[in-house]
Coordinates of N, CA, C and O in Angstrom, one line a residue:
X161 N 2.2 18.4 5.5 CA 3.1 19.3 4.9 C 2.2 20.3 4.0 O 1.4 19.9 3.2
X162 N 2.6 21.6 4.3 CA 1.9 22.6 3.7 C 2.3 22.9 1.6 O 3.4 23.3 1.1
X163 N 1.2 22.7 1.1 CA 1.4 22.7 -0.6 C 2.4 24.2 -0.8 O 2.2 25.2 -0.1
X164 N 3.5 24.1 -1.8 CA 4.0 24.8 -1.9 C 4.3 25.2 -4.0 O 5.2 25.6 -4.7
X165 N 3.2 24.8 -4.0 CA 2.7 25.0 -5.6 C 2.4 26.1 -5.8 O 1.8 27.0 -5.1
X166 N 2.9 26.1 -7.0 CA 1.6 27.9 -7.5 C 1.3 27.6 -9.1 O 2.2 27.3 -9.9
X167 N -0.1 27.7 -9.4 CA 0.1 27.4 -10.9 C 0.1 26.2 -11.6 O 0.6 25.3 -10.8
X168 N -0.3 25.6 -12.8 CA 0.3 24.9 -13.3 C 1.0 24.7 -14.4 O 0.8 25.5 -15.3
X169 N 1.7 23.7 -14.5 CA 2.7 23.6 -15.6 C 3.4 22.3 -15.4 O 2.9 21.2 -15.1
X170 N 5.0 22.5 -15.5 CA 6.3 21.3 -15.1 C 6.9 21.8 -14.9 O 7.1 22.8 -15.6
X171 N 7.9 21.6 -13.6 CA 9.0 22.0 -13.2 C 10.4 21.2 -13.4 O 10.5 20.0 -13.4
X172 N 11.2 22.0 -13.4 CA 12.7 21.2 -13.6 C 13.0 21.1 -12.0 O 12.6 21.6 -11.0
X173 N 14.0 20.0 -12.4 CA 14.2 19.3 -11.1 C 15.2 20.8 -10.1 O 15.1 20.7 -8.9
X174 N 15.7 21.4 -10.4 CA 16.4 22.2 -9.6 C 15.5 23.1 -8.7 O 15.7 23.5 -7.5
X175 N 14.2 23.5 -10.0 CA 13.1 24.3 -9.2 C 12.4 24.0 -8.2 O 11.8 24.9 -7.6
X176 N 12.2 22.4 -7.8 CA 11.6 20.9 -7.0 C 12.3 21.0 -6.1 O 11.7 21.5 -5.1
X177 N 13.5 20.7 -6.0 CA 14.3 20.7 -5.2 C 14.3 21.9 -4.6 O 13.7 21.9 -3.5
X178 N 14.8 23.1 -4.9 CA 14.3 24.2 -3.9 C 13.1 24.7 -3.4 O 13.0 25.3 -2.4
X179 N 12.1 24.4 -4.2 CA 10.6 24.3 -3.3 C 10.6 23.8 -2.1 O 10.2 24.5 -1.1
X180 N 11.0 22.5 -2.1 CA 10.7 21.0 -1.4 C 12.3 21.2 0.0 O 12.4 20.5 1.0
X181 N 13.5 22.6 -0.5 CA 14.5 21.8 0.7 C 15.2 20.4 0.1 O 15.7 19.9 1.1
X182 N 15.6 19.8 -0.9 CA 16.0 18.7 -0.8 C 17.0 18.9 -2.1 O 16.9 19.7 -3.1
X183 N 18.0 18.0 -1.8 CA 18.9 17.7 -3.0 C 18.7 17.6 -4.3 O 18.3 16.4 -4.4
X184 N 18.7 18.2 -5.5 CA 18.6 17.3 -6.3 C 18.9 15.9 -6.3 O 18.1 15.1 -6.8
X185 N 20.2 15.6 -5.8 CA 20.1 14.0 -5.9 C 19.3 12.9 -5.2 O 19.4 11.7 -5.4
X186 N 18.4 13.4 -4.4 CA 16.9 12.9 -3.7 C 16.1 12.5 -4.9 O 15.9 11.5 -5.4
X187 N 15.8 13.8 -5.3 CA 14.8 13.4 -6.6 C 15.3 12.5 -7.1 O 14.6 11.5 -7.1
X188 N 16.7 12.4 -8.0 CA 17.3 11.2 -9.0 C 17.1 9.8 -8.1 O 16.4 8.8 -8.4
X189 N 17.6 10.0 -7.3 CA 17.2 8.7 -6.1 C 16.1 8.3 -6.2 O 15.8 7.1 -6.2
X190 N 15.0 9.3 -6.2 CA 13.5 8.9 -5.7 C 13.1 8.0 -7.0 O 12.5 6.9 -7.1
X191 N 13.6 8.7 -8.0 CA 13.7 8.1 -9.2 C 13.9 6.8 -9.9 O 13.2 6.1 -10.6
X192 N 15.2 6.7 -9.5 CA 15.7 5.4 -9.8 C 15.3 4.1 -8.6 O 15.8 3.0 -8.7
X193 N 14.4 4.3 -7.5 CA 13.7 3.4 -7.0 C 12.7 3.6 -7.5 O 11.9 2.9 -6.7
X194 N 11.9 4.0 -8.4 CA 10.6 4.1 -8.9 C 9.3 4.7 -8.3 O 8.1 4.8 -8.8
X195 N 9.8 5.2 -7.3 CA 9.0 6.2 -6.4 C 8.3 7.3 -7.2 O 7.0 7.3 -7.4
X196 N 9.2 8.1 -7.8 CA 8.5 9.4 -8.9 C 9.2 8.9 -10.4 O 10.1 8.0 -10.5
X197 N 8.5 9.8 -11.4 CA 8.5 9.0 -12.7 C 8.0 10.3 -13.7 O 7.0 10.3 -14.4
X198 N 9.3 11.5 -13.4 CA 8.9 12.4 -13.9 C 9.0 12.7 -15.9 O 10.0 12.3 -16.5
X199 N 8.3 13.3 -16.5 CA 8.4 13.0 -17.8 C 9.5 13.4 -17.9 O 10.3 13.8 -17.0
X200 N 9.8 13.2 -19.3 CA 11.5 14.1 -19.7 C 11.3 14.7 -21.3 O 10.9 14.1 -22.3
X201 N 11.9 16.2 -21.4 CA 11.6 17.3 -22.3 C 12.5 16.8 -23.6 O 13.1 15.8 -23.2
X202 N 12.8 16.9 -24.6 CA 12.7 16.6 -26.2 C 14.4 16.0 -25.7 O 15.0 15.0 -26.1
X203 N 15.0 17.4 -24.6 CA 16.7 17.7 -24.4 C 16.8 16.5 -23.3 O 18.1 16.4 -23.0
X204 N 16.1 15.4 -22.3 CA 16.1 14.6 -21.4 C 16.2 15.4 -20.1 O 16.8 14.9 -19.1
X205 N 15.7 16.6 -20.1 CA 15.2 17.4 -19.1 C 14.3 16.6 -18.1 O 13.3 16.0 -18.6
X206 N 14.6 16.6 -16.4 CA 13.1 16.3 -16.0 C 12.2 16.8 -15.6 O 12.4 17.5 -14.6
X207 N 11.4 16.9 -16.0 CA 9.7 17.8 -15.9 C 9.0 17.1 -14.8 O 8.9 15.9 -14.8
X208 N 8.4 17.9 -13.9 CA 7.9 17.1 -12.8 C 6.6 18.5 -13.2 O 6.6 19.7 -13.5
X209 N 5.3 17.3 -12.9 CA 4.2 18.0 -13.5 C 3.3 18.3 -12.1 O 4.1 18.3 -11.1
X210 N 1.8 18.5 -11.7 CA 1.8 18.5 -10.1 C 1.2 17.7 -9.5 O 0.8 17.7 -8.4
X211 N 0.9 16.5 -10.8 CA 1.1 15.4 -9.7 C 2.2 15.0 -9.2 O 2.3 14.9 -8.0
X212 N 2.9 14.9 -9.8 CA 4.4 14.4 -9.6 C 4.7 14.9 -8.1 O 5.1 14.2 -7.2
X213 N 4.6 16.2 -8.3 CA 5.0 17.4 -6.6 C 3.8 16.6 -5.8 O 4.0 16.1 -4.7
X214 N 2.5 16.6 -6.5 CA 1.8 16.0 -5.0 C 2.1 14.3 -4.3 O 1.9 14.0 -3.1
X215 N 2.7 13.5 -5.3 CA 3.4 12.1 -4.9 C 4.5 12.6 -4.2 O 4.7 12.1 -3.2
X216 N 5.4 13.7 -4.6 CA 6.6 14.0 -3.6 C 6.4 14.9 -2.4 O 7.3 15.0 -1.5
X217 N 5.2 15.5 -2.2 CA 4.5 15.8 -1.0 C 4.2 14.7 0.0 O 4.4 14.9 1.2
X218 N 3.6 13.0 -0.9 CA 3.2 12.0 -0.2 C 4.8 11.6 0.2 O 5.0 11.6 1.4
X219 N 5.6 11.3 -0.4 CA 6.6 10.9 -0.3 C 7.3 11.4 1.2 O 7.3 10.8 2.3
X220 N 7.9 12.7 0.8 CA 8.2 13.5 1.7 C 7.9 13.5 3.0 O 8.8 13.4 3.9
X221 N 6.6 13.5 3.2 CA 5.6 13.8 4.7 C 5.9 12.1 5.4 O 5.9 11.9 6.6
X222 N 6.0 11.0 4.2 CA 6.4 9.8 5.0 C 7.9 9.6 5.3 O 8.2 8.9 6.2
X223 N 8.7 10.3 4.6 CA 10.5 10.5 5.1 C 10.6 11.5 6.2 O 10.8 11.4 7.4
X224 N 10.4 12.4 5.7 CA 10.3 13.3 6.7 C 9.6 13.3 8.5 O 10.2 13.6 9.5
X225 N 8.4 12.9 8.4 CA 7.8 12.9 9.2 C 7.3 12.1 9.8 O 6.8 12.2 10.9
X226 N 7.3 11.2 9.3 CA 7.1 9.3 9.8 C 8.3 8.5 10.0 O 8.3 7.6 10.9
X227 N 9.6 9.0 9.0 CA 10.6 8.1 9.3 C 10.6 6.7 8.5 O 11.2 5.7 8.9
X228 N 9.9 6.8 7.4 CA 9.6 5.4 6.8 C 10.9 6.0 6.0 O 11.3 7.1 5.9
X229 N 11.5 4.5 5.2 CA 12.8 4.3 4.7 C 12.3 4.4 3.0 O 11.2 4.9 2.8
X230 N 12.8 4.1 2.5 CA 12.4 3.9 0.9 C 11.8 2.8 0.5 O 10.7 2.9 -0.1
X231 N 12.1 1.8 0.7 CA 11.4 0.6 0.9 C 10.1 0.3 1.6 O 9.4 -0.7 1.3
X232 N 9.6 1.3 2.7 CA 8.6 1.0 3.1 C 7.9 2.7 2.3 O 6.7 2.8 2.3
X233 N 8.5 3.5 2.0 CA 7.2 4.2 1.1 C 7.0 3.4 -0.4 O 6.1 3.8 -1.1
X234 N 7.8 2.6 -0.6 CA 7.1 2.5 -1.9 C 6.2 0.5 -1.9 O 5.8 -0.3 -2.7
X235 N 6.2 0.6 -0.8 CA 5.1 -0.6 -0.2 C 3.9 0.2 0.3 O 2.8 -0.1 0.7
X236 N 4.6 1.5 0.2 CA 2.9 2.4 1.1 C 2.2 2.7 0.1 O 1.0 2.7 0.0
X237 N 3.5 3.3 -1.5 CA 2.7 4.3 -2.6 C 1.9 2.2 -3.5 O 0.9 2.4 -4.3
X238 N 2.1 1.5 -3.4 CA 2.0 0.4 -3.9 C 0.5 0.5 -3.2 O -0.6 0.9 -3.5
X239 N 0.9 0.1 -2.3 CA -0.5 -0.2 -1.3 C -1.9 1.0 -1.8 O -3.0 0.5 -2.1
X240 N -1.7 2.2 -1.9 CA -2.1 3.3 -2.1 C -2.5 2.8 -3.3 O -3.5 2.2 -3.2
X241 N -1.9 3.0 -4.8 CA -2.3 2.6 -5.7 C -3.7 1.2 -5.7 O -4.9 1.5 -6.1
X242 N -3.4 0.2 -5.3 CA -4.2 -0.7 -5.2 C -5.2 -0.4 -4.3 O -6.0 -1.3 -4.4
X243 N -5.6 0.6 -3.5 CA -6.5 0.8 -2.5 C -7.2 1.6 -3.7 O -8.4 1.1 -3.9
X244 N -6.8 2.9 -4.7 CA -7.5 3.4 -5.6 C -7.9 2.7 -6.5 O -9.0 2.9 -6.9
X245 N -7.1 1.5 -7.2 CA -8.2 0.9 -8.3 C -9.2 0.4 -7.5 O -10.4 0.7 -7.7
X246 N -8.8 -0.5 -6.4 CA -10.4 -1.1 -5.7 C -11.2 -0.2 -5.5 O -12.1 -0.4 -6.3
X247 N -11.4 1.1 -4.8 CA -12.1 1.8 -5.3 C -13.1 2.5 -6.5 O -14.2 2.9 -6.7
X248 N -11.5 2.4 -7.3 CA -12.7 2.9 -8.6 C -13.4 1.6 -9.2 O -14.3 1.8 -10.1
X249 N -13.0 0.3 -8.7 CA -13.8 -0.5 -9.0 C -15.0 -0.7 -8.2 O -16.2 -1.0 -8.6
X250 N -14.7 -0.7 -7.4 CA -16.2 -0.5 -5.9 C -16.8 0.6 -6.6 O -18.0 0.3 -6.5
X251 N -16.6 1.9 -7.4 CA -17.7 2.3 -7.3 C -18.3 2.6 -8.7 O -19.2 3.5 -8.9
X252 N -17.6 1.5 -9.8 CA -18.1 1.2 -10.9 C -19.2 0.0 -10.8 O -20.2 -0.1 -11.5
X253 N -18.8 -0.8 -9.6 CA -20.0 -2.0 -9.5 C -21.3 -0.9 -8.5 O -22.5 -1.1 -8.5
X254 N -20.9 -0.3 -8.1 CA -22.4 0.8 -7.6 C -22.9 1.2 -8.4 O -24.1 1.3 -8.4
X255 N -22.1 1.7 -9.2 CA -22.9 2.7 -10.4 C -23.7 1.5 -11.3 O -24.7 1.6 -12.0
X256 N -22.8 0.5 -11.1 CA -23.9 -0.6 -12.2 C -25.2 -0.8 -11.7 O -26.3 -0.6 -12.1
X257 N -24.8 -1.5 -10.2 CA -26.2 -1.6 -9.7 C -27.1 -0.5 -9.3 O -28.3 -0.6 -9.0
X258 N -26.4 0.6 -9.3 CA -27.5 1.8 -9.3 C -28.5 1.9 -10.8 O -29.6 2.2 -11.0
X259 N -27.5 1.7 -11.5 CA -28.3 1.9 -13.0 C -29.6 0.6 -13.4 O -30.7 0.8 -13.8
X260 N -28.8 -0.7 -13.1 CA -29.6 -1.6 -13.0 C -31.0 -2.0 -12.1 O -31.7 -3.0 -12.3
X261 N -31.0 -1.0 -11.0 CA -32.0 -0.9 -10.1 C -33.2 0.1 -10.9 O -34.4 -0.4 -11.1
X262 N -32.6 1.6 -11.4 CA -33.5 2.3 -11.7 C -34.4 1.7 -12.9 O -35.6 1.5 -13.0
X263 N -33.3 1.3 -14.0 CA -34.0 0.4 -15.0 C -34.8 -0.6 -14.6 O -35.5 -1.0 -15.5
X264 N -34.9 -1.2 -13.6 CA -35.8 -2.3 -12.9 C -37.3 -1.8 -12.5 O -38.4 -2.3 -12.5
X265 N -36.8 -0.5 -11.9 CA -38.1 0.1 -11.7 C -38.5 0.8 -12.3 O -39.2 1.6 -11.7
X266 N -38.5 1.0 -13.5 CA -38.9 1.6 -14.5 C -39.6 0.9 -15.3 O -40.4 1.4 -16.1
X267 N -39.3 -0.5 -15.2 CA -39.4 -1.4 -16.4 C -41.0 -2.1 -15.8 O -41.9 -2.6 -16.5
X268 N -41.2 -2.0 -14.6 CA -42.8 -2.1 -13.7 C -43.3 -1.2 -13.4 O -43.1 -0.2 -12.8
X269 N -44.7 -2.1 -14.1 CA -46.1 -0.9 -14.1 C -46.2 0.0 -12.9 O -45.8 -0.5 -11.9
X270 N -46.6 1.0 -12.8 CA -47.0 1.8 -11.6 C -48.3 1.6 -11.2 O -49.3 1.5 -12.0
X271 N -48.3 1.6 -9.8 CA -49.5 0.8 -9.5 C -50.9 1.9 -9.8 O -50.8 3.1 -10.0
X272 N -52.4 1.3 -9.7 CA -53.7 2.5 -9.9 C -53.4 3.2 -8.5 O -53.1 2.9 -7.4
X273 N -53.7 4.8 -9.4 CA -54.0 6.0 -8.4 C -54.6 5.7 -7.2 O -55.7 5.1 -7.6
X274 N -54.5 5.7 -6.0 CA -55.4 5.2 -4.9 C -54.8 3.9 -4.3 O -55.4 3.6 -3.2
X275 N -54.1 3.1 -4.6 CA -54.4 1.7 -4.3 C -52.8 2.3 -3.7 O -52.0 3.2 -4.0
X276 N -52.7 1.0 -2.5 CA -51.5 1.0 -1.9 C -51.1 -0.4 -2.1 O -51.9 -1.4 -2.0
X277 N -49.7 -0.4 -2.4 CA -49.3 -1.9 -2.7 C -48.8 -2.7 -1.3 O -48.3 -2.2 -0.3
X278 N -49.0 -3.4 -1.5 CA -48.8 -4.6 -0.5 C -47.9 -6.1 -0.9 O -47.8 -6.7 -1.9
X279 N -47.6 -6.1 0.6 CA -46.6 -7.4 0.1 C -47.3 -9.1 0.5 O -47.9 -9.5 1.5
X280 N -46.9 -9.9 -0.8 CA -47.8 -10.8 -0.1 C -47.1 -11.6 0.4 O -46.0 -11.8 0.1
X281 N -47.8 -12.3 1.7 CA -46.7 -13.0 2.2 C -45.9 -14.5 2.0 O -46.4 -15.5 1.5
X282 N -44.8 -14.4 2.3 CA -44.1 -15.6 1.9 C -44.4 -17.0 2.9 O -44.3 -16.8 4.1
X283 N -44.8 -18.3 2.4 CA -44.9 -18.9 3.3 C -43.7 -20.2 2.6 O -43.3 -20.6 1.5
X284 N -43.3 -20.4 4.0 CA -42.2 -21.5 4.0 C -42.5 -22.9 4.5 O -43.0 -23.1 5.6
X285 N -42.3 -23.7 3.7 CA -42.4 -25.0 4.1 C -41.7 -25.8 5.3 O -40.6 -26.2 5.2
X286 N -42.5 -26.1 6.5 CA -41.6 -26.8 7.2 C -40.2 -27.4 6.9 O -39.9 -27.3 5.7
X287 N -39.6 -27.8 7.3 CA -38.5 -28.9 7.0 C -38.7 -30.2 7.8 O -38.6 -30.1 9.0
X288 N -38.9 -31.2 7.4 CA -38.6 -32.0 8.2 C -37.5 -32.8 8.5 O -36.5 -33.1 7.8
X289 N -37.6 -33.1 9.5 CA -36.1 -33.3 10.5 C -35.9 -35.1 10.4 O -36.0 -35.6 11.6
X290 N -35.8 -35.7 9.8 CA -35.3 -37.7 10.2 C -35.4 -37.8 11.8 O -35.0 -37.1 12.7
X291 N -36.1 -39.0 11.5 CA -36.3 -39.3 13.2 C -34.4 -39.9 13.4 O -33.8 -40.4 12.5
X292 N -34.0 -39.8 14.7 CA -32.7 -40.6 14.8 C -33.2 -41.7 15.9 O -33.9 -41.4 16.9
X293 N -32.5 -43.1 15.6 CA -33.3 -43.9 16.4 C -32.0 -44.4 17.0 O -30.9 -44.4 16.5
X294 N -32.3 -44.8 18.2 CA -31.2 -45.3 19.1 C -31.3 -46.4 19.8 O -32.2 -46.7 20.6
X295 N -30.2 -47.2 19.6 CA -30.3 -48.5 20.2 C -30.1 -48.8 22.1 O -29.2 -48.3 22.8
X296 N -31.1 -49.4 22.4 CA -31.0 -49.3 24.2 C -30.4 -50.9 24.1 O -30.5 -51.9 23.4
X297 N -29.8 -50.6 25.2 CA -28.5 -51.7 25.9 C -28.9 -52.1 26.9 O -28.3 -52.8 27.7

Protein backbone atom coordinates (compact mmCIF):
# COMPACT_ATOMS: atom_id res chain seq x y z
CA UNK A 1 0.00 0.00 0.00
CA UNK A 2 1.26 3.25 -1.28
CA UNK A 3 2.15 6.02 2.00
CA UNK A 4 -0.39 8.51 1.87
CA UNK A 5 1.28 10.93 4.53
CA UNK A 6 2.46 14.39 4.03
CA UNK A 7 4.31 16.00 6.87
CA UNK A 8 4.29 15.55 10.33
CA UNK A 9 2.11 16.17 13.09
CA UNK A 10 -1.47 14.24 14.46
CA UNK A 11 -4.33 13.67 12.75
CA UNK A 12 -7.95 13.54 13.79
CA UNK A 13 -9.69 10.59 13.22
CA UNK A 14 -11.99 11.99 10.36
CA UNK A 15 -8.80 13.17 8.53
CA UNK A 16 -7.50 9.10 8.83
CA UNK A 17 -10.31 7.94 7.74
CA UNK A 18 -10.50 9.86 4.56
CA UNK A 19 -6.84 9.39 3.76
CA UNK A 20 -7.03 5.63 4.35
CA UNK A 21 -10.99 5.13 2.51
CA UNK A 22 -12.37 3.74 5.76
CA UNK A 23 -15.07 4.47 8.30
CA UNK A 24 -14.47 6.22 11.05
CA UNK A 25 -15.96 3.44 12.97
CA UNK A 26 -12.98 1.04 11.71
CA UNK A 27 -10.63 3.19 13.45
CA UNK A 28 -12.87 3.07 16.89
CA UNK A 29 -12.94 -0.69 16.29
CA UNK A 30 -9.34 -1.00 15.50
CA UNK A 31 -9.25 0.67 18.77
CA UNK A 32 -11.14 -1.01 21.04
CA UNK A 33 -9.43 -4.41 19.98
CA UNK A 34 -6.14 -2.82 20.78
CA UNK A 35 -4.80 -2.78 17.44
CA UNK A 36 -4.11 1.25 17.29
CA UNK A 37 -3.76 3.31 20.51
CA UNK A 38 -4.07 6.71 19.36
CA UNK A 39 -3.23 9.60 21.94
CA UNK A 40 -6.16 11.73 22.93
CA UNK A 41 -6.10 15.91 22.96
CA UNK A 42 -6.79 17.85 26.44
CA UNK A 43 -10.97 17.79 24.74
CA UNK A 44 -10.64 13.50 24.24
CA UNK A 45 -9.94 14.18 20.67
CA UNK A 46 -8.11 11.23 18.75
CA UNK A 47 -4.75 12.21 17.53
CA UNK A 48 -3.18 9.59 15.45
CA UNK A 49 0.53 10.56 15.11
CA UNK A 50 2.63 8.73 11.98
CA UNK A 51 3.26 5.97 13.62
CA UNK A 52 0.05 5.33 14.34
CA UNK A 53 -0.86 5.76 10.25
CA UNK A 54 2.14 3.51 9.65
CA UNK A 55 0.63 0.55 12.15
CA UNK A 56 -2.73 1.37 10.21
CA UNK A 57 -0.91 0.98 6.89
CA UNK A 58 0.39 -2.49 8.48
CA UNK A 59 -3.02 -3.10 9.56
CA UNK A 60 -4.75 -2.26 6.47
CA UNK A 61 -2.46 -4.07 3.85
CA UNK A 62 -3.24 -7.29 6.18
CA UNK A 63 -7.34 -6.70 5.93
CA UNK A 64 -7.31 -5.48 2.92
CA UNK A 65 -4.99 -7.47 1.07
CA UNK A 66 -4.33 -10.66 2.79
CA UNK A 67 -7.81 -11.11 4.18
CA UNK A 68 -6.56 -11.66 7.78
CA UNK A 69 -9.52 -11.08 10.34
CA UNK A 70 -8.82 -9.05 13.47
CA UNK A 71 -7.73 -11.69 15.48
CA UNK A 72 -5.14 -12.86 13.29
CA UNK A 73 -3.64 -9.16 12.79
CA UNK A 74 -3.27 -8.63 16.16
CA UNK A 75 -1.34 -12.19 16.61
CA UNK A 76 0.69 -10.83 13.54
CA UNK A 77 1.22 -6.99 15.25
CA UNK A 78 2.01 -9.20 18.61
CA UNK A 79 4.32 -11.52 16.80
CA UNK A 80 5.90 -8.29 15.13
CA UNK A 81 6.49 -6.64 18.30
CA UNK A 82 8.36 -9.61 19.88
CA UNK A 83 10.38 -10.29 16.64
CA UNK A 84 11.57 -6.26 17.33
CA UNK A 85 12.59 -6.65 20.93
CA UNK A 86 14.56 -9.93 20.01
CA UNK A 87 16.20 -7.95 17.76
CA UNK A 88 17.03 -5.10 19.60
CA UNK A 89 18.21 -7.54 21.94
CA UNK A 90 20.32 -9.57 19.41
CA UNK A 91 21.91 -6.61 18.52
CA UNK A 92 22.64 -5.20 22.04
CA UNK A 93 24.46 -8.67 22.78
CA UNK A 94 26.60 -7.85 19.40
CA UNK A 95 27.42 -4.62 20.36
CA UNK A 96 28.59 -6.05 23.70
CA UNK A 97 30.66 -8.53 22.29
CA UNK A 98 31.86 -6.24 19.68
CA UNK A 99 33.04 -3.85 22.37
CA UNK A 100 34.30 -6.59 24.51
CA UNK A 101 36.45 -8.01 21.62
CA UNK A 102 38.07 -4.57 20.78
CA UNK A 103 38.82 -4.05 24.50
CA UNK A 104 40.54 -7.56 24.48
CA UNK A 105 42.69 -6.55 21.85
CA UNK A 106 43.67 -3.67 22.97
CA UNK A 107 44.40 -4.81 26.34
CA UNK A 108 47.52 -7.25 24.44
CA UNK A 109 50.90 -6.24 23.67
CA UNK A 110 51.47 -5.73 20.05
CA UNK A 111 53.81 -7.91 18.86
CA UNK A 112 58.02 -6.59 17.71
CA UNK A 113 58.15 -4.77 14.32
CA UNK A 114 59.21 -7.68 11.99
CA UNK A 115 58.18 -10.68 13.87
CA UNK A 116 55.09 -12.68 12.70
CA UNK A 117 53.04 -14.29 15.30
CA UNK A 118 52.34 -17.77 15.33
CA UNK A 119 50.15 -20.24 16.78
CA UNK A 120 51.42 -22.71 18.99
CA UNK A 121 50.14 -25.86 18.61
CA UNK A 122 47.60 -27.59 20.75
CA UNK A 123 48.31 -31.07 21.65
CA UNK A 124 45.59 -33.38 22.91
CA UNK A 125 45.75 -36.18 25.03
CA UNK A 126 44.70 -39.43 23.91
CA UNK A 127 41.70 -40.84 25.62
CA UNK A 128 41.64 -43.99 26.62
CA UNK A 129 39.00 -46.34 25.84
CA UNK A 130 38.30 -49.57 28.89
CA UNK A 131 39.02 -52.75 27.52
CA UNK A 132 35.26 -54.52 27.37
CA UNK A 133 35.81 -58.12 28.20
CA UNK A 134 33.52 -60.81 27.10
CA UNK A 135 32.49 -63.93 28.37
CA UNK A 136 32.91 -67.11 25.75
CA UNK A 137 30.21 -69.93 26.11
Amino acid sequence: MATKRKGKGAYMISAVAEMYEIHPQTLRLYEREGLLLPSRSEGNTRLYTDEDLERLEFILNLARDLGVNIAGIAIVLQMRERMEEMNRQMQGFVDYVRTEMLSRMQQQQPPAAGLVPIRRPVVVPPVKVASVRTKKK
